Amino acid sequence: MPIRLLSSEVASQIAAGEVIERPASVVKELLENSLDAGARSISITIEEAGKKLIEVADDGSGIPSSELELAVARHATSKLARSDELFSISTLGFRGEALASIGSVSRMTITSRVRDEQEGARLRVEGGVSGKLTKVGTTVGTTVRVEDLFYNVPARLKFLKSDVTERRAIDLLVTRYALAYPDRRFKLADGKNVVLQTAGDGDRRAILAALYGVDVARQMLEIQSGEEGAGLTGFISPTSLTRSNRKEITFFINGRWVHDVSLSTALLQAYHTLLMVGRYPLTALFLEIAPEEVDVNVHPAKAEVRFRNQDKVFSFVQRSARRALLAYSPVPNVAPSLWGTTRTIPSEPPRYTGLDWAIGHDEELTVNNERLTVDSPPSVTPENTSIANRQSSTGTPNARAGVENRIPLLRLIGQIGATYLVAEGPDGLYLVDQHAAHERVLFEKLMAQHAMKNIPSQALLTPVAVTLPPHSANLLITQLPVLQRFGFEVEEFGPHTFQVRAMPALFMGSDPSFALRALVEDFEEDEAPLQNEVEARLAARVCKRMAVKAGQALSNEEQRALLHDLEACDSPRTCPHGRPTMIHLSVDMLERQFGRRGAR
Ligand code: ADP
Ligand code: MG
């Protein structure tokens, strides 16, 4: 084939591929345009997760009729004139690419009017081809209507995730922008159903409540911190409020939502030693710095930035967050502690000189430099690398490898630190982590009932109402049948609010809202939460939330019942997440430690 220039349609489709990946990218570009136009009020309507329709209407400055055709051309922008301005950008847009890109992969109609003109104008672009400009009567501002996104790029359509996921991406995006611009009014509607509406009165905490729910919003810690040339405002979660992934770490830089791994790292450093392994904070942080200090022209969708003085920005973020954390919450004891929940997995085995009881159960136990046997089968995920695993990898044969998984009958001695049960078996002493053990017990019972398709459900005396953030609520609605299979009777009860009327008899006496939130958290992490193996994970998560906690004193009967139930488990030696439920000090080991046997 001879070399030739791409037709402008093909070229803009290629360019569009970089900017417009999914419906949420369209919403983002249009929102940014409205914000740049100084809109006080922005209304977004979507249908079929944005695939059928995305409409963004604003009351901003509008586009003069004479410029409307230019606005949809590639590399056409009113925000940048000279190349040196690229390094001091104060608008969200500057590439002049969004409208052209969107127009090339959809049927787009722009209607706009500026204050000085009596009439507005309308222009339709279909698959990159503009129609005729028509005059229309309309209010000041701009409305962009995007229909049939990717109708002419079927391959793109195939890459889209489920409607639930795409809709959630839009929800999250709009809510975050609403939070970043609390003085503008945002409204997001899915068809006729209003998903989010903000007052535009500058009250960020109210928007936070829409994003995370009232309970969470109340707990979030506010940050207001300034330093020469930089300001940081927003919210971070206290150490008691965490998520299992980084998805809820949000950063805006000069009003622009960015994904910056190193900024999140700086933030996580502020939480260092305050969070459990594998837990992450929720944050919505807004960093303001001089436009010259940040290069925003490094990513086609403007989602990444580069700082001129990266270290300075990071240490500012880290210090501000740390200060807020320390000011609001007392620092928990971070030393491995009988009471603490902080766990670290040391890269080097710690060298204890004696038997140190004060140790988290993920850590390697050593007594006089000799490793103790911890009875747990090799666990499945690398994150949960069990001690048994590490032993074999360090060359020490695992004495119990191959021994059947069941545990012998145990005689209860008692509870220590309201956290561990001490028991005697035919072969020595057992230390049982009550939380991990209870998790295992609940999990096996629930899964057994689930397998029989009969999870006994029990009605609550007083139904409990649980309010969730809109995106979680929408997700939960789609998953109500799964909940029912798990023995929950949950009904919609007002906007984003659910009423729990019954729950699995197994969990009776615990707070049903815990279970519901655990389930939602799981749904949110999964693209297709209906598969079978996912149900086991779901069950594991609920059981984790419902299990007795470390630090909870148990009666003698409760302790005995727990041990008894554990003996009946198929895999009593690990919790459903693969961590050990018990440490076994064999008679043999005890004898050697006390110098009764062997030469040491
Ligand atoms: P960019 O935002 O990078 O300039 P776009 O393709 O998104 O490029 O928009 C092109 C131009 O159209 C903008 O520079 C702006 O002048 C105008 N425009 C787009 N959307 C709006 C809007 N909602 N209100 C006013 N002007 C707009
Ligand atoms: Mg733009």
XYZ file of C-alpha atoms and ligand atoms in Angstrom:
628
model
C 0.000 0.000 0.000
C 1.306 3.457 -0.792
C 1.772 5.889 2.047
C -1.019 8.401 2.369
C -2.395 10.773 4.906
C -5.215 9.393 7.006
C -8.596 10.891 6.273
C -9.617 13.310 8.993
C -12.372 10.934 10.131
C -9.956 8.058 10.640
C -7.419 10.323 12.278
C -9.930 11.663 14.756
C -11.220 8.170 15.514
C -7.686 7.176 16.374
C -7.273 10.249 18.521
C -10.636 9.581 20.116
C -9.392 6.169 21.162
C -6.967 7.860 23.534
C -9.399 10.285 25.064
C -12.735 8.522 24.957
C -12.437 5.059 26.373
C -15.824 4.577 27.974
C -18.980 6.546 28.728
C -17.415 8.015 31.868
C -14.677 9.603 29.731
C -17.329 11.497 27.770
C -18.907 12.695 30.979
C -15.517 13.794 32.258
C -14.662 15.845 29.168
C -18.082 17.489 29.040
C -18.055 18.257 32.757
C -14.641 19.825 32.423
C -15.850 21.986 29.551
C -18.803 23.174 31.611
C -16.561 23.976 34.558
C -14.151 25.855 32.300
C -17.110 27.826 30.966
C -17.814 29.037 34.504
C -21.102 27.160 34.845
C -22.821 27.495 38.228
C -25.113 24.615 37.546
C -24.432 21.421 35.589
C -27.009 18.791 34.867
C -26.061 15.372 33.545
C -28.509 12.822 32.215
C -27.550 9.336 31.146
C -29.452 6.410 29.704
C -28.291 2.809 29.509
C -25.110 3.569 31.401
C -24.302 6.348 28.952
C -24.231 4.068 25.949
C -27.534 5.321 24.640
C -27.385 8.869 25.924
C -25.167 11.278 27.794
C -26.422 14.813 28.042
C -24.603 17.568 29.868
C -26.377 20.899 30.180
C -24.760 23.943 31.763
C -25.425 27.637 32.362
C -21.908 28.665 31.496
C -20.630 31.277 29.061
C -21.830 29.433 25.976
C -20.235 29.289 22.541
C -20.901 32.080 19.981
C -22.803 30.747 16.936
C -19.956 31.813 14.708
C -17.554 29.578 16.631
C -19.692 26.522 17.049
C -18.385 24.769 13.947
C -14.850 25.443 15.043
C -15.488 24.094 18.527
C -16.008 20.586 17.158
C -12.925 20.712 14.955
C -9.764 18.971 16.145
C -7.142 21.122 17.797
C -9.630 23.919 18.225
C -9.650 25.549 21.621
C -10.285 28.913 23.190
C -8.063 28.121 26.143
C -4.580 28.228 24.734
C -2.958 30.503 22.191
C 0.816 30.201 22.522
C 2.895 27.165 23.271
C 4.534 28.755 26.308
C 1.114 28.954 27.925
C 1.172 25.172 28.028
C 3.261 25.424 31.154
C 0.881 27.571 33.134
C -2.493 26.087 32.385
C -5.311 27.180 34.609
C -8.213 25.587 32.710
C -9.156 21.924 32.724
C -9.183 21.676 28.940
C -6.484 22.914 26.595
C -6.027 20.225 23.985
C -8.985 21.162 21.814
C -9.624 17.508 21.282
C -12.599 16.422 23.329
C -15.535 17.615 21.274
C -13.919 16.439 18.030
C -13.186 13.055 19.567
C -16.646 12.584 21.008
C -18.211 13.717 17.731
C -16.252 11.148 15.782
C -17.521 8.169 17.797
C -21.149 9.118 18.420
C -24.087 11.217 17.256
C -23.479 14.491 19.042
C -25.649 17.585 19.157
C -24.398 20.839 20.641
C -26.815 23.619 21.452
C -25.372 26.813 22.821
C -26.006 30.478 23.349
C -23.914 33.343 24.651
C -25.337 36.232 26.626
C -24.779 38.822 23.872
C -26.784 36.946 21.267
C -30.557 36.821 21.054
C -30.614 33.348 19.596
C -28.554 30.266 20.095
C -27.241 27.807 17.548
C -27.292 24.052 17.175
C -24.896 21.752 15.430
C -25.077 18.026 14.902
C -22.049 15.834 14.283
C -22.456 12.205 13.298
C -19.441 9.951 13.178
C -17.204 12.954 12.768
C -19.271 14.545 10.003
C -20.852 17.910 10.853
C -24.323 18.832 9.685
C -25.631 22.330 9.068
C -25.673 24.964 11.755
C -29.218 25.949 12.703
C -30.482 28.863 14.770
C -32.541 27.951 17.825
C -34.107 29.743 20.708
C -32.437 28.639 23.937
C -31.174 29.873 27.278
C -27.621 31.033 27.862
C -25.286 28.111 28.249
C -24.413 24.919 26.496
C -26.063 21.535 26.149
C -24.133 18.672 24.623
C -26.122 15.579 23.800
C -24.182 12.441 22.964
C -26.223 9.585 21.568
C -25.258 6.063 20.567
C -21.692 6.263 21.782
C -19.336 4.027 19.768
C -22.130 3.146 17.299
C -19.507 3.296 14.537
C -16.721 1.597 16.529
C -18.276 -1.728 17.515
C -14.922 -2.993 18.776
C -14.998 -0.315 21.481
C -18.457 -1.324 22.527
C -17.231 -4.850 23.102
C -14.585 -3.581 25.498
C -17.101 -1.907 27.742
C -17.859 -3.536 31.055
C -21.327 -4.342 32.336
C -23.853 -1.531 32.548
C -23.577 -1.656 36.316
C -19.847 -1.057 36.155
C -20.012 1.672 33.528
C -22.776 3.432 35.421
C -20.802 3.230 38.609
C -17.800 4.799 36.883
C -20.021 7.740 35.931
C -21.503 8.001 39.437
C -18.072 8.045 41.006
C -16.784 10.585 38.543
C -19.641 13.031 38.964
C -19.660 12.680 42.735
C -15.962 13.383 42.890
C -16.266 16.462 40.719
C -19.161 17.628 42.850
C -16.887 17.273 45.841
C -14.081 19.156 44.129
C -16.433 21.993 43.167
C -18.781 22.324 46.130
C -19.856 25.818 45.062
C -21.373 24.562 41.803
C -24.658 22.723 41.557
C -24.462 19.230 40.113
C -27.298 16.973 39.164
C -26.927 13.468 37.821
C -29.949 11.575 36.557
C -30.141 8.061 35.241
C -33.182 8.398 33.009
C -35.778 9.966 35.272
C -34.102 8.772 38.421
C -32.020 11.469 40.136
C -28.894 9.811 41.462
C -27.106 12.822 42.838
C -27.964 16.422 43.443
C -25.789 18.944 45.207
C -26.762 22.342 46.542
C -23.756 24.299 45.332
C -23.536 25.960 48.742
C -19.919 25.030 49.328
C -20.700 22.394 51.970
C -18.290 19.601 51.179
C -19.288 17.366 54.030
C -22.841 17.153 52.723
C -21.513 15.969 49.388
C -19.250 13.570 51.172
C -22.345 12.072 52.720
C -23.790 11.560 49.260
C -20.598 9.850 48.234
C -19.984 7.605 51.232
C -23.114 7.726 53.337
C -23.802 9.806 56.416
C -21.955 7.590 58.902
C -18.743 7.611 56.975
C -18.962 11.313 56.180
C -19.286 12.104 59.860
C -16.118 10.212 60.662
C -13.917 11.629 57.927
C -11.161 13.940 59.138
C -10.892 17.347 57.556
C -7.597 18.654 56.280
C -6.808 22.307 55.789
C -3.178 22.883 55.322
C -1.124 25.550 53.627
C 2.507 26.129 52.909
C 4.332 28.565 50.688
C 2.766 28.175 47.270
C 0.680 25.116 48.089
C -2.602 24.318 49.777
C -4.242 21.049 50.651
C -7.881 20.690 51.652
C -10.280 17.798 51.815
C -10.886 14.702 53.868
C -9.093 11.583 54.915
C -10.484 8.641 56.802
C -9.467 7.903 60.377
C -7.518 4.705 60.827
C -10.661 2.899 61.904
C -12.239 3.448 58.507
C -10.583 1.554 55.706
C -11.145 -0.179 52.413
C -9.535 -3.257 50.967
C -8.281 -1.432 47.881
C -6.927 1.917 46.808
C -9.930 2.849 44.718
C -11.215 5.321 47.275
C -8.041 7.359 47.341
C -8.931 10.463 45.354
C -6.672 13.361 44.466
C -7.510 16.556 42.663
C -4.737 18.860 41.596
C -5.849 22.377 40.724
C -9.387 21.139 40.214
C -8.349 18.236 38.009
C -8.891 14.615 39.030
C -5.611 12.808 38.638
C -4.357 9.324 39.279
C -0.969 9.705 40.713
C 0.634 6.653 42.191
C 3.312 8.605 43.977
C 0.817 10.938 45.613
C -1.088 7.930 46.953
C 2.179 6.518 48.180
C 2.906 9.746 50.028
C -0.506 9.517 51.592
C -0.113 5.878 52.556
C 3.156 6.768 54.230
C 1.207 9.104 56.457
C -0.794 6.082 57.571
C 2.304 3.993 57.985
C 1.951 1.491 60.853
C -1.530 2.781 61.603
C -3.369 0.468 59.228
C -3.519 -3.260 58.946
C -1.752 -4.876 56.065
C -3.946 -4.789 52.983
C -6.194 -1.972 54.220
C -6.339 1.448 52.613
C -7.812 4.772 53.620
C -10.603 6.683 51.903
C -9.612 10.156 50.878
C -10.784 13.092 48.847
C -7.916 15.550 48.758
C -7.635 18.757 46.808
C -4.194 20.090 46.168
C -3.715 23.608 44.872
C -0.334 24.642 43.561
C 0.918 27.266 41.138
C 0.112 26.115 37.579
C 3.774 26.519 36.658
C 4.676 23.890 39.230
C 2.799 21.120 37.488
C 2.882 19.824 33.930
C -0.583 18.636 32.967
C 0.286 17.838 29.373
C 1.641 14.346 29.896
C -1.422 12.176 29.405
C -4.027 12.156 26.600
C -6.923 12.075 29.013
C -5.076 14.500 31.308
C -5.300 11.947 34.094
C -1.648 12.126 35.063
C 0.599 15.042 35.840
C 4.231 15.741 36.528
C 5.505 18.011 39.274
C 8.438 20.304 38.937
C 9.411 19.636 42.518
C 7.992 16.245 43.263
C 9.653 15.663 46.624
C 8.397 18.919 48.004
C 4.804 18.178 47.014
C 4.939 14.669 48.424
C 6.353 15.649 51.756
C 3.760 18.393 52.022
C 0.937 15.915 51.398
C 2.420 13.393 53.757
C 2.987 15.842 56.585
C -0.463 17.368 56.242
C -2.164 13.991 56.347
C -0.064 12.727 59.215
C -0.753 15.836 61.228
C -4.490 15.443 60.732
C -4.339 11.799 61.713
C -2.386 12.434 64.871
C -4.501 15.408 65.844
C -7.775 13.528 65.631
C -6.980 10.014 66.649
C -4.678 8.714 69.304
C -1.859 6.671 67.872
C -2.542 3.009 68.467
C 0.184 0.898 69.925
C 2.115 -0.202 66.908
C 4.401 -2.622 68.676
C 3.253 -6.177 68.119
C 0.745 -6.340 70.875
C -1.612 -8.759 72.402
C -4.369 -6.222 72.099
C -3.407 -4.565 68.883
C -4.687 -5.357 65.448
C -1.641 -4.040 63.684
C 0.182 -6.712 61.830
C 3.414 -6.599 59.984
C 5.101 -9.295 58.031
C 8.769 -8.835 58.746
C 11.120 -9.593 55.898
C 13.667 -10.807 58.401
C 12.489 -13.267 61.004
C 12.492 -11.408 64.308
C 14.925 -12.679 66.874
C 13.120 -13.084 70.127
C 15.109 -14.163 73.080
C 12.225 -15.772 74.827
C 8.746 -16.848 74.066
C 7.101 -13.580 73.202
C 3.386 -13.867 73.579
C 2.866 -10.386 72.352
C 2.784 -11.192 68.732
C 0.354 -10.887 65.836
C -0.627 -14.162 64.279
C 0.856 -13.374 60.895
C 4.301 -13.174 62.304
C 6.907 -15.784 62.586
C 7.288 -17.078 66.072
C 10.716 -17.941 67.226
C 11.833 -19.253 70.549
C 15.538 -19.088 71.204
C 15.975 -18.646 67.501
C 14.071 -21.803 66.781
C 10.948 -21.471 64.717
C 7.764 -22.761 66.182
C 5.524 -24.962 64.205
C 2.342 -23.261 63.313
C -0.241 -25.660 62.108
C -1.518 -24.180 58.981
C -1.598 -25.663 55.529
C 0.088 -23.654 52.825
C -2.311 -20.873 52.071
C -3.527 -19.950 48.659
C -2.652 -16.372 48.012
C 0.812 -14.908 48.152
C -0.499 -12.107 50.338
C -1.425 -14.635 52.954
C 1.806 -16.523 52.807
C 1.479 -18.717 55.809
C 4.215 -19.463 58.195
C 4.194 -23.060 57.135
C 4.864 -21.878 53.629
C 7.711 -19.708 54.634
C 9.249 -22.495 56.593
C 9.368 -24.788 53.644
C 10.735 -22.033 51.498
C 13.487 -21.367 53.966
C 14.387 -25.004 53.982
C 13.057 -26.064 57.360
C 10.863 -29.060 56.791
C 7.348 -28.527 57.991
C 6.954 -31.196 60.601
C 3.248 -31.499 60.106
C 3.162 -31.470 56.346
C 0.931 -34.227 55.132
C -0.758 -34.680 58.468
C -4.488 -34.523 58.115
C -6.055 -31.176 58.523
C -8.479 -31.917 61.338
C -7.637 -30.981 64.882
C -7.893 -33.295 67.873
C -10.380 -32.829 70.688
C -9.216 -29.947 72.790
C -9.622 -29.191 76.479
C -10.252 -25.549 77.154
C -7.951 -23.895 79.630
C -9.160 -20.336 79.199
C -8.969 -17.072 77.390
C -6.022 -14.694 77.419
C -6.067 -11.045 76.526
C -9.714 -11.443 75.550
C -8.231 -12.491 72.216
C -6.829 -16.005 72.320
C -8.138 -19.254 73.679
C -5.690 -21.559 75.351
C -6.390 -25.258 75.067
C -4.698 -28.536 75.648
C -4.674 -31.348 73.134
C -3.147 -34.816 73.176
C -0.025 -33.351 71.638
C 0.624 -30.172 73.525
C -0.689 -26.684 73.836
C -2.937 -24.864 71.401
C -3.327 -21.122 71.154
C -6.417 -20.245 69.188
C -7.141 -16.841 67.700
C -10.817 -16.407 68.590
C -11.627 -14.093 65.710
C -9.980 -16.211 63.022
C -11.482 -19.360 64.513
C -14.964 -17.919 64.658
C -14.629 -16.724 61.082
C -13.798 -20.253 60.033
C -16.696 -21.733 61.975
C -19.259 -19.268 60.604
C -17.907 -19.681 57.098
C -18.175 -23.454 57.045
C -21.648 -23.416 58.539
C -22.857 -20.804 56.088
C -21.344 -22.537 53.091
C -22.786 -25.882 54.164
C -26.238 -24.346 54.420
C -25.682 -22.593 51.135
C -24.763 -25.869 49.455
C -28.013 -27.381 50.757
C -29.784 -24.353 49.301
C -31.204 -23.774 52.723
C -29.805 -20.915 54.723
C -32.190 -20.546 57.650
C -33.276 -16.976 57.854
C -34.619 -15.272 60.918
C -36.798 -12.197 61.011
C -35.500 -9.243 62.988
C -37.757 -7.984 65.753
C -37.206 -4.460 64.517
C -36.141 -4.137 60.902
C -32.928 -2.147 60.504
C -32.610 0.652 57.953
C -29.263 1.069 56.235
C -28.427 4.057 54.046
C -25.764 3.608 51.418
C -24.032 5.973 49.021
C -25.889 6.156 45.687
C -23.523 4.033 43.648
C -23.449 1.333 46.303
C -27.219 1.484 46.585
C -27.664 1.031 42.855
C -25.336 -1.896 42.918
C -27.087 -3.493 45.829
C -30.428 -3.294 44.045
C -29.064 -5.428 41.244
C -27.761 -7.953 43.766
C -30.843 -8.384 45.930
C -31.413 -11.934 44.617
C -27.942 -12.950 45.790
C -28.698 -11.539 49.217
C -31.849 -13.556 49.345
C -29.923 -16.726 48.576
C -27.758 -15.876 51.573
C -30.720 -15.608 53.865
C -31.033 -11.849 53.936
C -34.382 -10.250 53.424
C -33.621 -6.756 52.231
C -35.988 -4.274 50.671
C -35.584 -0.889 49.113
C -36.832 1.688 51.548
C -36.558 5.230 50.305
C -33.717 6.715 48.320
C -30.468 4.771 48.767
C -31.938 3.247 51.889
C -32.658 -0.386 52.547
C -34.486 -2.177 55.224
C -33.090 -5.429 56.532
C -36.046 -7.521 57.678
C -34.348 -10.843 58.173
C -30.888 -12.263 58.178
C -29.224 -15.655 58.410
C -30.081 -17.245 61.744
C -26.364 -17.940 62.089
C -25.663 -14.229 62.544
C -28.515 -13.472 64.895
C -27.505 -11.051 67.593
C -25.010 -9.180 65.390
C -25.570 -5.889 63.664
C -27.148 -6.584 60.262
C -25.847 -3.337 58.798
C -22.307 -4.725 59.166
C -23.189 -7.679 57.014
C -24.904 -5.567 54.425
C -21.947 -3.243 54.128
C -19.551 -6.155 53.872
C -21.609 -7.572 51.029
C -21.748 -4.287 49.188
C -18.030 -3.846 49.541
C -17.591 -7.206 47.928
C -19.983 -6.471 45.095
C -18.113 -3.283 44.405
C -14.886 -5.098 43.946
C -16.209 -7.555 41.522
C -17.160 -7.115 37.930
C -19.520 -10.060 37.754
C -20.500 -10.857 41.312
C -22.911 -13.595 40.414
C -20.508 -16.434 39.813
C -20.294 -19.340 42.127
C -16.816 -19.088 43.559
C -17.588 -15.483 44.248
C -20.279 -16.574 46.647
C -17.677 -18.281 48.783
C -15.697 -15.087 48.877
C -18.816 -13.184 49.719
C -19.581 -15.551 52.540
C -16.015 -15.230 53.776
C -16.323 -11.491 53.898
C -19.616 -11.489 55.753
C -18.312 -14.017 58.237
C -15.261 -11.876 58.856
C -17.471 -8.971 59.812
C -19.766 -11.076 61.952
C -17.123 -13.040 63.825
C -16.243 -12.156 67.402
C -13.456 -9.635 67.551
C -10.143 -9.711 69.300
C -10.576 -8.020 72.650
C -14.041 -9.391 73.205
C -14.348 -11.290 76.444
C -16.154 -14.593 75.987
C -17.964 -16.589 78.627
C -16.746 -20.060 79.440
C -19.616 -21.578 77.507
C -18.872 -19.412 74.499
C -15.223 -20.371 74.561
C -16.055 -24.034 74.809
C -18.641 -23.823 72.042
C -16.164 -22.101 69.783
C -13.537 -24.784 70.289
C -16.121 -27.462 69.792
C -17.335 -25.903 66.557
C -13.789 -25.515 65.353
C -13.094 -29.190 65.937
C -15.998 -29.950 63.652
C -14.622 -27.853 60.797
C -13.141 -29.341 57.672
C -10.286 -26.866 57.577
C -9.996 -25.708 61.167
C -6.415 -24.530 60.910
C -6.961 -21.427 58.793
C -9.540 -18.717 58.571
C -11.370 -18.391 55.223
C -8.775 -15.864 54.160
C -5.948 -18.296 54.708
C -4.507 -17.001 57.930
C -3.770 -19.424 60.747
C -6.432 -19.860 63.407
C -4.047 -21.461 65.852
C -0.525 -21.950 67.015
C 0.465 -25.346 68.286
C 3.239 -25.832 70.796
C 3.923 -29.535 70.717
C 4.891 -31.530 73.787
C 8.125 -32.313 72.061
C 8.873 -28.675 71.484
C 7.992 -27.710 75.019
C 10.262 -30.402 76.355
C 13.129 -29.213 74.260
C 12.537 -25.605 75.233
C 12.668 -26.538 78.903
C 15.799 -28.582 78.365
C 14.097 -31.840 79.217
C 15.044 -33.436 75.986
C 17.583 -33.066 73.160
C 20.745 -31.013 73.385
C 20.395 -27.319 72.847
P -10.751 22.128 25.092
O -11.656 22.003 26.245
O -9.476 21.386 25.266
O -10.527 23.536 24.682
P -12.886 20.890 23.633
O -12.902 20.112 22.368
O -13.347 20.209 24.848
O -11.421 21.433 23.830
O -13.741 22.202 23.422
C -13.421 23.072 22.375
C -13.855 24.476 22.688
O -15.265 24.551 22.700
C -13.433 24.955 24.053
O -12.130 25.516 24.023
C -14.489 25.996 24.389
O -14.166 27.237 23.834
C -15.705 25.471 23.671
N -16.611 24.759 24.582
C -16.750 23.429 24.706
N -17.676 23.113 25.627
C -18.153 24.281 26.107
C -19.129 24.632 27.098
N -19.822 23.707 27.786
N -19.354 25.944 27.330
C -18.661 26.894 26.660
N -17.734 26.633 25.722
C -17.465 25.338 25.441
Mg -12.508 20.262 26.851
